[in-house]
Amino acid sequence: MSDRKPFRWHIVVFLAPAVLVYTAIMIIPLFATLNLSLFTTVDRVSQFNGLGNFRTLFGDPRWSASFWNALGNNTWFFIVHMLVQNPIGILLAAILSNPRLRGAAFYRTAIFIPTILSFVVVGFVWKLMLSPIWGVAPDLLNAVGLKSLFAPWLGKEEYALTTLALISVWQFVGIPMMLIYAALLSIPDEVIEAAEMDGITGASQFWKIKLPLILPSIGIISILTFVGNFNAFDLIYSAQGALAGPNFATDILGTFLYRTFFGFQLQLGDQNMGAAIATAMFFIILIGVCIYLFAIQTRLRRYQF
Amino acid sequence: MSVSRHSPARSVAAHAVLLTYTLIALFPVFVIVINAFKSRKAIFAHPLALPNAETLDWVGFKTVLKQGDFFQYFLNSMTVTVGSLFFVLLFGAMAAFALSEYRFKGNTMVGLYLALGIMIPIRLGTVAILQLMVASGLVNTLTSLVLVYTAQGLPLAVFILSEFMRQVSDDLKNAGRIDGLSEYRIFFRLVLPLVRPAMATVAVFTMIPIWNDLWFPLILAPAESTKTITLGSQVFIGQFVTDWNAVLAALSLAILPVLVLYLIFSRQLIRGITAGAVK
């Protein structure tokens, strides 16, 4: 083949910039970080330490308590998203996709607005809204006669994490809504008409006909939520600071990584331990992605129209 | 059968659910913005009232403009966002063209290699990225942010753009080749103009996370002269936490530009999400 054709340099020219930047800034640092987690710094000299950092991370009670706390909190953060964000997103999409609904474009645009705001804005907006000093939240609860339910949610250990997860749900509900909406719109009319001929309409039409058809999209949303949640940092950092208070009740892997890497208060930053936590996060995300790719995606039947 | 589908009761229920959720989505933003224009006393006395002649007060905005160097932060954010966007779109489109147009050994491999970055977040490499930037003297420069965001945006851009480039007609490109156009001219003159709508979509997608990011500005460029607006408002609000007028004004200033941009580009964004998901 190479006898007939000259080497096609233009392919290299087209691919090179993207591949070079991506490799240099993303892939090499990623592997360098994995590598760093195998070293330790003694008197400013880097030494090979094998899996020692991981032994410290999982074995040393001070480290492992923080790690499992962060992982547990992160898991709860993810569960709240799966149980609240995705069902609400699917419900809104199912209503929006009705072709006879008026004002769908308005609702779509409005409900997506929180998603475009930065975490910093969202974190502080909700901090103010829920502040016991300002009283917007107690006033609103008072108006519906539920004032006794009010508590300084962000300040209480038992409520803070769930509150932050719900704030994050508030921000991101637009994404599952849009993706499911798109999937529902792509169901051909003939399928819906056939269902109606058989007398399947309304809610049962949704459960029996549409839901099985959009399962692949629900799978994609789940894995996007998983990667996003186990990589989250900004919202907690803006609302609760690097210490993820009260008493680390809202500490997740992202804030734990930040504190370890940069240090806080009296503890010095430790880049090797930071790298070890990043490596642990890498494997957690990798396991999630692999479960999705091999166990879930291959079992979901895709319908070709 | 159509009776059940189009009954007024169902339609009212649908609007009730959507309106409720729209209220939940917009209410906090609304409360923040209206209170930014009120005096301190009015903020606490009647948080839900609109500002009127008596309670109107610009003191918060004055503090923000006097204290924080928000104009500089805004310029930094613009530079970083526009710079990264330019490279993501240019490099992304070039790579997408190569992957969708030519058959060559390793095509699928390069595609998969680039797609890896969609699933694995670039943040996990932060420790080594910081070392790299320290070694190359790029810490506290906007260049470091542009580089990181270009790498972060490329995987999704290549993925979406190559889907769209497959739809460009082969006849057109072959006609160009017969007329003696080089492959570069075919790409820049024929293909790029045709995928402009897809480029706009990718632009909106890439732009939002870059503009809103806190992690990399905090770690790579926290100096006063290179702060982005997101980091700048985070630091400002942290310092002025008890000055409610200033905090509310800073939040409003951070919300409004993004909101205006979103309302201009929302159609493109929504079209992009729907087109991307159908594939």
Coordinates of C-alpha atoms in Angstrom, one line a residue:
Chain A
M1 CA 0.0 0.0 0.0
S2 CA 2.8 2.4 0.8
D3 CA 4.2 1.8 -2.7
R4 CA 1.1 3.2 -4.3
K5 CA 0.5 6.1 -2.0
P6 CA 2.9 8.7 -0.6
F7 CA 2.8 9.1 3.2
R8 CA -0.2 11.3 4.0
W9 CA 1.5 13.9 6.1
H10 CA -1.7 15.9 6.4
I11 CA -3.3 13.3 8.7
V12 CA -0.4 13.8 11.1
V13 CA -0.7 17.6 10.8
F14 CA -4.4 17.4 11.6
L15 CA -4.0 15.0 14.5
A16 CA -0.8 16.3 16.1
P17 CA -1.9 19.4 18.0
A18 CA -4.8 17.7 19.7
V19 CA -2.9 14.6 20.5
L20 CA 0.1 16.5 21.8
V21 CA -1.7 18.9 24.1
Y22 CA -4.0 16.1 25.4
T23 CA -1.0 13.8 26.0
A24 CA 1.2 16.4 27.6
I25 CA -1.3 18.0 29.9
M26 CA -3.7 15.2 30.6
I27 CA -2.4 11.7 30.1
I28 CA 1.3 12.1 31.2
P29 CA 0.3 14.1 34.4
L30 CA -2.3 11.4 35.1
F31 CA 0.2 8.6 35.0
A32 CA 2.9 10.8 36.7
T33 CA 0.4 11.2 39.6
L34 CA -0.2 7.5 39.8
N35 CA 3.6 7.1 39.8
L36 CA 4.1 9.8 42.5
S37 CA 1.8 7.9 44.8
L38 CA 4.5 5.2 45.0
F39 CA 7.2 7.6 46.3
T40 CA 7.7 9.4 49.6
T41 CA 9.7 12.5 50.4
V42 CA 12.2 12.3 53.2
D43 CA 14.3 15.4 53.9
R44 CA 13.3 16.8 50.5
V45 CA 14.6 13.7 48.7
S46 CA 12.1 11.5 46.9
Q47 CA 12.4 7.9 47.7
F48 CA 10.6 4.8 46.3
N49 CA 8.1 3.6 48.8
G50 CA 6.2 0.9 47.0
L51 CA 2.7 0.7 48.3
G52 CA 3.7 2.3 51.6
N53 CA 1.5 5.4 51.0
F54 CA -1.5 3.2 50.5
R55 CA -0.6 1.2 53.6
T56 CA -0.6 4.5 55.5
L57 CA -3.8 5.6 53.8
F58 CA -5.7 2.4 54.6
G59 CA -3.8 1.2 57.7
D60 CA -2.9 4.3 59.8
P61 CA -6.0 5.0 61.9
R62 CA -5.7 8.8 61.4
W63 CA -5.6 8.6 57.7
S64 CA -8.0 5.7 57.2
A65 CA -10.6 7.3 59.3
S66 CA -10.6 10.4 57.1
F67 CA -10.5 8.3 54.0
W68 CA -13.4 6.1 54.8
N69 CA -15.3 9.1 56.1
A70 CA -14.8 10.9 52.8
L71 CA -15.6 7.8 50.8
G72 CA -18.8 7.1 52.8
N73 CA -19.9 10.8 52.5
N74 CA -19.1 10.7 48.8
T75 CA -21.2 7.5 48.4
W76 CA -24.2 9.1 50.2
F77 CA -23.7 12.2 48.0
F78 CA -24.0 9.9 44.9
I79 CA -27.0 8.0 46.3
V80 CA -28.9 11.2 46.9
H81 CA -28.3 12.3 43.3
M82 CA -29.4 8.9 42.0
L83 CA -32.6 8.9 44.2
V84 CA -33.6 12.5 43.8
Q85 CA -31.9 14.2 40.8
N86 CA -32.5 11.5 38.2
P87 CA -36.1 10.6 39.0
I88 CA -37.0 14.3 39.0
G89 CA -35.1 14.8 35.7
I90 CA -37.0 11.9 34.2
L91 CA -40.4 13.1 35.4
L92 CA -39.8 16.6 34.1
A93 CA -38.6 15.2 30.7
A94 CA -41.6 12.9 30.4
I95 CA -43.9 15.9 30.9
L96 CA -42.0 18.2 28.6
S97 CA -41.9 15.7 25.8
N98 CA -45.6 15.7 25.4
P99 CA -46.0 17.3 21.9
R100 CA -49.2 19.1 22.9
L101 CA -47.6 20.9 25.9
R102 CA -47.5 24.7 25.5
G103 CA -44.5 26.7 26.6
A104 CA -42.1 23.7 26.7
A105 CA -39.2 25.9 25.5
F106 CA -39.8 28.3 28.3
Y107 CA -39.8 25.6 31.0
R108 CA -36.7 23.9 29.4
T109 CA -34.8 27.2 29.4
A110 CA -35.8 28.2 32.9
I111 CA -35.2 24.8 34.6
F112 CA -31.7 24.7 33.1
I113 CA -30.6 28.1 34.5
P114 CA -29.1 26.8 37.8
T115 CA -26.9 24.4 35.8
I116 CA -25.0 27.3 34.1
L117 CA -24.2 29.0 37.4
S118 CA -20.8 28.5 39.0
F119 CA -20.5 26.4 42.2
V120 CA -19.3 29.5 44.0
V121 CA -22.5 31.3 43.2
V122 CA -24.7 28.3 44.0
G123 CA -22.8 27.6 47.2
F124 CA -23.2 31.1 48.5
V125 CA -26.7 31.7 47.2
W126 CA -27.9 28.7 49.2
K127 CA -25.8 29.6 52.2
L128 CA -27.6 32.9 52.3
M129 CA -31.1 31.4 51.6
L130 CA -30.7 28.8 54.4
S131 CA -29.1 31.3 56.8
P132 CA -30.9 31.5 60.1
I133 CA -29.8 35.2 60.3
W134 CA -31.5 36.2 57.2
G135 CA -34.6 34.2 57.6
V136 CA -35.8 33.6 54.0
A137 CA -36.1 29.8 54.7
P138 CA -37.8 30.2 58.1
D139 CA -40.2 32.8 56.7
L140 CA -41.2 30.6 53.8
L141 CA -41.7 27.6 56.1
N142 CA -43.7 29.8 58.4
A143 CA -46.0 30.8 55.5
V144 CA -47.0 27.2 55.1
G145 CA -47.2 26.6 58.8
L146 CA -44.1 24.4 59.1
K147 CA -41.7 26.7 60.9
S148 CA -40.9 24.1 63.6
L149 CA -39.1 22.1 60.9
F150 CA -36.5 24.8 60.4
A151 CA -33.0 24.1 61.5
P152 CA -29.6 25.6 60.5
W153 CA -29.2 22.7 58.1
L154 CA -25.8 23.5 56.8
G155 CA -24.4 23.8 60.3
K156 CA -25.7 20.5 61.8
E157 CA -23.6 17.4 61.3
E158 CA -26.5 15.2 60.7
Y159 CA -28.1 17.3 58.0
A160 CA -25.2 19.2 56.3
L161 CA -24.2 16.6 53.8
T162 CA -27.7 15.8 52.6
T163 CA -28.5 19.5 52.4
L164 CA -25.4 20.0 50.2
A165 CA -26.3 17.0 48.0
L166 CA -29.8 18.4 47.5
I167 CA -28.3 21.8 46.6
S168 CA -26.2 20.0 44.0
V169 CA -29.3 18.2 42.8
W170 CA -31.0 21.6 42.5
Q171 CA -28.1 22.8 40.3
F172 CA -27.8 19.8 38.0
V173 CA -31.3 18.5 37.5
G174 CA -31.3 20.1 34.1
I175 CA -28.7 17.7 32.7
P176 CA -30.7 14.4 33.2
M177 CA -33.8 16.3 32.1
M178 CA -32.3 17.4 28.8
L179 CA -30.7 14.0 28.0
I180 CA -33.9 12.1 28.8
Y181 CA -36.0 14.7 26.9
A182 CA -33.8 14.1 23.8
A183 CA -34.1 10.3 24.1
L184 CA -37.9 10.6 24.5
L185 CA -38.1 12.8 21.4
S186 CA -36.2 10.3 19.4
I187 CA -38.8 7.5 19.9
P188 CA -40.5 7.2 16.5
D189 CA -44.2 8.2 16.3
E190 CA -45.1 4.8 14.8
V191 CA -44.1 3.1 18.1
I192 CA -46.3 5.4 20.1
E193 CA -49.2 5.1 17.6
A194 CA -49.0 1.3 17.7
A195 CA -49.1 1.5 21.5
E196 CA -52.2 3.7 21.3
M197 CA -53.9 1.3 18.9
D198 CA -53.5 -1.3 21.6
G199 CA -55.0 1.0 24.1
I200 CA -51.8 1.7 26.0
T201 CA -51.8 5.4 26.9
G202 CA -50.8 7.8 29.6
A203 CA -48.8 6.5 32.5
S204 CA -48.9 2.9 31.5
Q205 CA -47.6 4.0 28.1
F206 CA -44.6 5.6 29.8
W207 CA -43.8 2.6 32.0
K208 CA -44.4 -0.1 29.4
I209 CA -43.2 1.5 26.1
K210 CA -41.1 4.6 26.7
L211 CA -39.1 3.7 29.8
P212 CA -37.6 0.5 28.3
L213 CA -36.6 2.5 25.2
I214 CA -34.8 5.2 27.2
L215 CA -32.9 2.8 29.5
P216 CA -29.6 3.3 27.7
S217 CA -29.9 7.1 28.3
I218 CA -30.6 6.4 32.0
G219 CA -27.4 4.3 32.0
I220 CA -25.4 7.2 30.6
I221 CA -26.9 9.6 33.1
S222 CA -26.0 7.3 35.9
I223 CA -22.4 7.0 34.9
L224 CA -22.1 10.7 34.3
T225 CA -23.5 11.3 37.8
F226 CA -21.1 8.8 39.2
V227 CA -18.0 10.4 37.6
G228 CA -19.2 13.9 38.4
N229 CA -19.9 13.1 42.1
F230 CA -16.7 11.2 42.9
N231 CA -14.8 14.2 41.4
A232 CA -16.8 16.9 43.1
F233 CA -15.0 19.6 45.1
D234 CA -16.2 23.1 44.3
L235 CA -19.6 23.2 45.9
I236 CA -18.4 21.8 49.3
Y237 CA -15.3 24.1 49.2
S238 CA -17.4 27.2 48.5
A239 CA -20.1 26.4 51.0
Q240 CA -18.2 24.8 53.8
G241 CA -14.5 25.7 53.2
A242 CA -11.6 23.3 52.8
L243 CA -12.3 21.8 56.3
A244 CA -15.7 20.5 55.0
G245 CA -17.4 21.3 58.3
P246 CA -19.1 20.9 60.6
N247 CA -16.5 18.4 62.0
F248 CA -15.8 16.9 58.5
A249 CA -19.4 15.9 58.1
T250 CA -19.4 17.1 54.5
D251 CA -15.8 15.9 53.6
I252 CA -15.7 14.1 50.3
L253 CA -12.8 12.7 48.3
G254 CA -12.2 16.0 46.4
T255 CA -11.9 18.1 49.5
F256 CA -9.8 15.4 51.3
L257 CA -7.4 15.4 48.3
Y258 CA -7.2 19.2 48.4
R259 CA -6.5 19.3 52.1
T260 CA -3.9 16.6 51.9
F261 CA -2.1 18.0 48.9
F262 CA -2.0 21.7 50.0
G263 CA -2.2 21.2 53.8
F264 CA -4.4 23.1 56.1
Q265 CA -4.0 24.8 59.4
L266 CA -1.0 23.0 61.0
Q267 CA -0.7 20.1 58.7
L268 CA 1.8 20.6 55.9
G269 CA 0.8 19.7 52.3
D270 CA 2.0 16.3 51.2
Q271 CA 2.1 15.7 47.5
N272 CA 2.8 12.0 47.7
M273 CA -0.1 11.3 49.9
G274 CA -2.2 13.6 47.7
A275 CA -1.2 11.5 44.7
A276 CA -2.1 8.4 46.7
I277 CA -5.6 9.8 47.2
A278 CA -5.9 10.8 43.6
T279 CA -4.9 7.3 42.6
A280 CA -7.5 5.8 44.9
M281 CA -10.1 8.2 43.3
F282 CA -8.8 7.1 39.8
F283 CA -9.4 3.5 40.6
I284 CA -12.8 4.2 42.1
I285 CA -13.9 6.0 39.0
L286 CA -12.3 3.4 36.8
I287 CA -14.2 0.6 38.5
G288 CA -17.4 2.5 38.1
V289 CA -16.8 3.2 34.4
C290 CA -15.9 -0.5 33.9
I291 CA -19.0 -1.7 35.6
Y292 CA -21.0 0.6 33.4
L293 CA -19.2 -0.4 30.2
F294 CA -19.1 -4.2 30.7
A295 CA -21.9 -5.1 33.1
I296 CA -24.6 -2.5 32.3
Q297 CA -24.2 -1.2 28.8
T298 CA -23.7 -4.5 27.2
R299 CA -26.9 -5.9 28.8
L300 CA -29.1 -3.0 27.9
R301 CA -30.8 -3.8 24.7
R302 CA -30.5 -1.0 22.1
Y303 CA -33.4 -0.6 19.8
Q304 CA -32.6 0.5 16.3
F305 CA -35.3 2.4 14.5
Chain B
M1 CA -58.1 7.0 23.3
S2 CA -57.1 10.5 22.5
V3 CA -59.4 11.7 25.3
S4 CA -57.2 10.4 28.0
R5 CA -54.1 11.9 26.4
H6 CA -55.5 15.4 25.9
S7 CA -57.8 15.8 28.8
P8 CA -57.6 19.3 30.4
A9 CA -57.0 17.8 33.9
R10 CA -53.8 16.1 32.7
S11 CA -52.6 19.3 31.0
V12 CA -53.3 21.4 34.2
A13 CA -51.4 18.8 36.3
A14 CA -48.5 18.9 33.8
H15 CA -48.3 22.7 34.0
A16 CA -48.6 22.6 37.8
V17 CA -45.6 20.3 38.1
L18 CA -43.5 22.3 35.6
L19 CA -44.4 25.6 37.2
T20 CA -43.6 24.4 40.6
Y21 CA -40.2 23.2 39.5
T22 CA -39.5 26.4 37.6
L23 CA -40.2 28.3 40.7
I24 CA -37.8 26.2 42.7
A25 CA -35.2 26.6 40.1
L26 CA -35.5 30.4 39.8
F27 CA -36.6 31.6 43.2
P28 CA -33.1 31.6 44.9
V29 CA -31.6 33.5 42.0
F30 CA -34.4 35.9 42.1
V31 CA -34.2 36.6 45.8
I32 CA -30.4 37.2 45.6
V33 CA -30.7 39.6 42.6
I34 CA -33.6 41.7 44.1
N35 CA -31.9 42.1 47.5
A36 CA -28.7 43.2 45.9
F37 CA -30.4 46.5 45.1
K38 CA -31.8 47.1 48.6
S39 CA -30.5 48.9 51.7
R40 CA -29.2 46.7 54.5
K41 CA -32.2 47.4 56.7
A42 CA -34.6 46.4 53.9
I43 CA -32.7 43.2 53.2
F44 CA -33.4 42.0 56.7
A45 CA -36.8 43.5 57.2
H46 CA -38.5 42.4 54.0
P47 CA -36.2 39.9 52.1
L48 CA -38.9 38.9 49.6
A49 CA -40.1 42.5 48.7
L50 CA -39.0 44.1 45.5
P51 CA -36.8 47.1 45.8
N52 CA -38.8 50.4 45.7
A53 CA -37.8 54.1 45.8
E54 CA -37.4 54.0 49.5
T55 CA -35.3 50.8 49.8
L56 CA -33.3 51.1 46.6
D57 CA -29.6 51.3 47.5
W58 CA -26.5 50.8 45.3
V59 CA -24.0 50.6 48.2
G60 CA -23.3 46.9 47.7
F61 CA -22.2 47.5 44.1
K62 CA -20.1 50.5 45.1
T63 CA -18.2 48.4 47.6
V64 CA -17.6 45.6 45.1
L65 CA -16.4 48.0 42.4
K66 CA -14.2 49.8 44.9
Q67 CA -12.7 46.8 46.7
G68 CA -12.3 44.0 44.4
D69 CA -10.5 44.4 41.1
F70 CA -13.4 42.8 39.4
F71 CA -12.7 44.4 36.0
Q72 CA -9.3 42.7 36.0
Y73 CA -10.8 39.3 37.1
F74 CA -13.4 39.6 34.4
L75 CA -10.7 40.3 31.7
N76 CA -8.7 37.3 33.0
S77 CA -11.8 35.0 32.8
M78 CA -12.5 36.3 29.3
T79 CA -8.9 35.7 28.1
V80 CA -8.8 32.2 29.6
T81 CA -12.2 31.2 28.2
V82 CA -11.8 32.7 24.8
G83 CA -8.2 31.4 24.5
S84 CA -9.1 27.9 25.5
L85 CA -12.2 27.9 23.3
F86 CA -10.1 28.9 20.3
F87 CA -7.7 26.0 20.8
V88 CA -10.3 23.5 21.7
L89 CA -12.3 24.3 18.6
L90 CA -9.3 24.5 16.2
F91 CA -7.4 21.5 17.4
G92 CA -10.6 19.5 18.1
A93 CA -12.0 20.2 14.6
M94 CA -8.7 19.2 13.0
A95 CA -8.5 16.0 14.9
A96 CA -12.1 15.2 14.3
F97 CA -11.7 15.8 10.6
A98 CA -8.7 13.4 10.4
L99 CA -10.6 10.7 12.3
S100 CA -13.8 11.0 10.3
E101 CA -12.4 11.6 6.9
Y102 CA -9.4 9.3 6.4
R103 CA -8.9 5.6 6.8
F104 CA -5.5 4.9 8.3
K105 CA -3.9 2.4 10.6
G106 CA -4.7 3.2 14.2
N107 CA -7.7 5.4 13.5
T108 CA -9.9 3.6 16.0
M109 CA -7.0 3.5 18.6
V110 CA -6.5 7.3 18.3
G111 CA -10.2 7.8 18.6
L112 CA -10.5 5.7 21.7
Y113 CA -7.4 7.2 23.2
L114 CA -8.9 10.7 22.9
A115 CA -12.3 9.5 24.2
L116 CA -10.7 8.3 27.4
G117 CA -10.6 11.9 28.6
I118 CA -14.4 12.1 28.5
M119 CA -14.7 9.6 31.4
I120 CA -11.5 10.2 33.4
P121 CA -11.5 13.7 34.9
I122 CA -8.3 15.7 34.3
R123 CA -8.4 16.8 38.0
L124 CA -6.9 13.5 39.1
G125 CA -3.6 14.5 37.5
T126 CA -3.5 17.8 39.4
V127 CA -0.5 16.9 41.5
A128 CA 1.7 16.3 38.4
I129 CA 0.1 19.2 36.5
L130 CA 1.2 21.6 39.2
Q131 CA 4.8 20.1 39.1
L132 CA 4.8 20.5 35.3
M133 CA 3.7 24.1 35.5
V134 CA 6.2 24.9 38.3
A135 CA 9.0 23.2 36.2
S136 CA 8.1 25.2 33.1
G137 CA 7.6 28.5 35.1
L138 CA 4.0 28.8 34.1
V139 CA 2.5 29.0 37.6
N140 CA 0.4 32.1 38.1
T141 CA 0.1 32.7 34.3
L142 CA -3.1 32.6 32.3
T143 CA -1.2 30.4 29.8
S144 CA -1.2 27.5 32.3
L145 CA -5.0 27.7 32.6
V146 CA -5.5 27.9 28.8
L147 CA -3.3 24.8 28.4
V148 CA -5.2 22.8 31.0
Y149 CA -8.6 23.8 29.8
T150 CA -7.6 23.0 26.2
A151 CA -6.6 19.5 27.2
Q152 CA -9.8 19.2 29.3
G153 CA -12.1 20.3 26.5
L154 CA -10.6 18.4 23.6
P155 CA -12.0 14.8 24.2
L156 CA -15.6 15.8 24.1
A157 CA -15.0 18.3 21.3
V158 CA -13.4 15.6 19.1
F159 CA -16.2 13.2 19.9
I160 CA -19.1 15.5 19.0
L161 CA -17.4 17.2 16.0
S162 CA -16.4 13.9 14.4
E163 CA -20.1 12.8 14.6
F164 CA -21.1 15.9 12.7
M165 CA -18.2 15.7 10.2
R166 CA -19.3 12.3 9.1
Q167 CA -22.5 13.9 7.8
V168 CA -20.7 16.3 5.4
S169 CA -21.2 15.1 1.9
D170 CA -18.4 13.2 0.2
D171 CA -19.3 14.5 -3.2
L172 CA -18.5 18.1 -2.1
K173 CA -15.1 17.1 -0.8
N174 CA -14.3 15.0 -3.8
A175 CA -15.4 17.9 -6.1
G176 CA -12.9 20.0 -4.2
R177 CA -10.1 17.5 -4.7
I178 CA -10.8 17.3 -8.4
D179 CA -10.5 21.1 -8.6
G180 CA -7.1 20.7 -7.1
L181 CA -7.7 21.9 -3.5
S182 CA -5.3 20.7 -1.0
E183 CA -6.6 18.7 2.0
Y184 CA -5.9 21.7 4.2
R185 CA -8.1 23.9 2.0
I186 CA -10.8 21.3 1.9
F187 CA -10.9 21.4 5.7
F188 CA -10.7 25.1 6.2
R189 CA -12.7 26.3 3.2
L190 CA -15.3 23.6 2.7
V191 CA -15.8 21.5 5.8
L192 CA -15.4 24.1 8.6
P193 CA -18.1 26.5 7.4
L194 CA -20.5 23.6 7.1
V195 CA -20.0 22.4 10.6
R196 CA -20.3 25.9 12.1
P197 CA -23.6 25.0 14.0
A198 CA -21.9 22.1 15.6
M199 CA -18.9 24.3 16.5
A200 CA -21.2 26.7 18.3
T201 CA -22.7 23.8 20.3
V202 CA -19.3 22.6 21.3
A203 CA -18.3 26.2 22.2
V204 CA -21.2 26.6 24.6
F205 CA -20.5 23.2 26.2
T206 CA -16.8 23.9 26.6
M207 CA -17.3 27.4 27.8
I208 CA -19.5 26.9 30.9
P209 CA -17.2 24.6 32.9
I210 CA -14.2 26.7 32.1
W211 CA -15.8 29.9 33.1
N212 CA -17.2 28.4 36.3
D213 CA -14.1 26.3 37.3
L214 CA -12.7 27.0 40.8
W215 CA -10.2 24.1 41.2
F216 CA -7.5 25.0 38.6
P217 CA -7.5 28.8 39.2
L218 CA -7.2 28.1 42.9
I219 CA -4.2 25.8 42.4
L220 CA -2.4 27.0 39.3
A221 CA -3.1 30.8 39.2
P222 CA -4.2 32.2 42.6
A223 CA -2.1 35.4 42.2
E224 CA -4.0 38.7 42.3
S225 CA -3.2 39.6 38.7
T226 CA -4.3 36.2 37.3
K227 CA -7.5 35.6 39.4
T228 CA -10.5 34.6 37.4
I229 CA -13.9 36.0 38.2
T230 CA -15.0 32.7 39.8
L231 CA -12.0 32.6 42.1
G232 CA -12.1 36.4 42.6
S233 CA -15.7 36.3 43.8
Q234 CA -15.0 33.3 46.0
V235 CA -12.2 35.2 47.8
F236 CA -14.1 38.5 47.9
I237 CA -17.2 36.9 49.4
G238 CA -15.1 35.0 51.9
Q239 CA -13.6 38.3 53.1
F240 CA -16.8 40.4 53.1
V241 CA -19.0 37.7 54.6
T242 CA -20.7 40.0 57.0
D243 CA -21.2 42.8 54.5
W244 CA -24.5 41.5 53.1
N245 CA -24.9 44.3 50.6
A246 CA -21.5 43.6 49.1
V247 CA -22.0 39.8 49.1
L248 CA -25.4 40.1 47.4
A249 CA -24.0 42.5 44.8
A250 CA -21.0 40.4 44.1
L251 CA -23.2 37.3 43.5
S252 CA -25.5 39.3 41.2
L253 CA -22.5 40.5 39.2
A254 CA -21.4 36.9 38.9
I255 CA -24.8 35.7 37.8
L256 CA -25.9 38.3 35.3
P257 CA -23.3 38.0 32.6
V258 CA -23.6 34.2 32.5
L259 CA -27.4 34.5 32.5
V260 CA -27.4 37.0 29.5
L261 CA -25.0 34.8 27.5
Y262 CA -27.1 31.7 28.3
L263 CA -30.3 33.4 27.1
I264 CA -28.6 34.3 23.9
F265 CA -27.1 30.9 23.3
S266 CA -29.7 28.6 24.9
R267 CA -31.1 27.4 21.7
Q268 CA -27.7 26.2 20.5
L269 CA -27.0 24.5 23.8
I270 CA -30.3 22.7 23.9
R271 CA -29.9 21.6 20.2
G272 CA -26.4 20.4 21.0
I273 CA -27.5 18.3 24.0
T274 CA -30.4 16.8 22.1
A275 CA -28.3 16.1 19.0
G276 CA -25.5 14.6 21.0
A277 CA -27.8 12.3 23.0
V278 CA -29.7 10.9 20.1
K279 CA -26.5 9.5 18.6

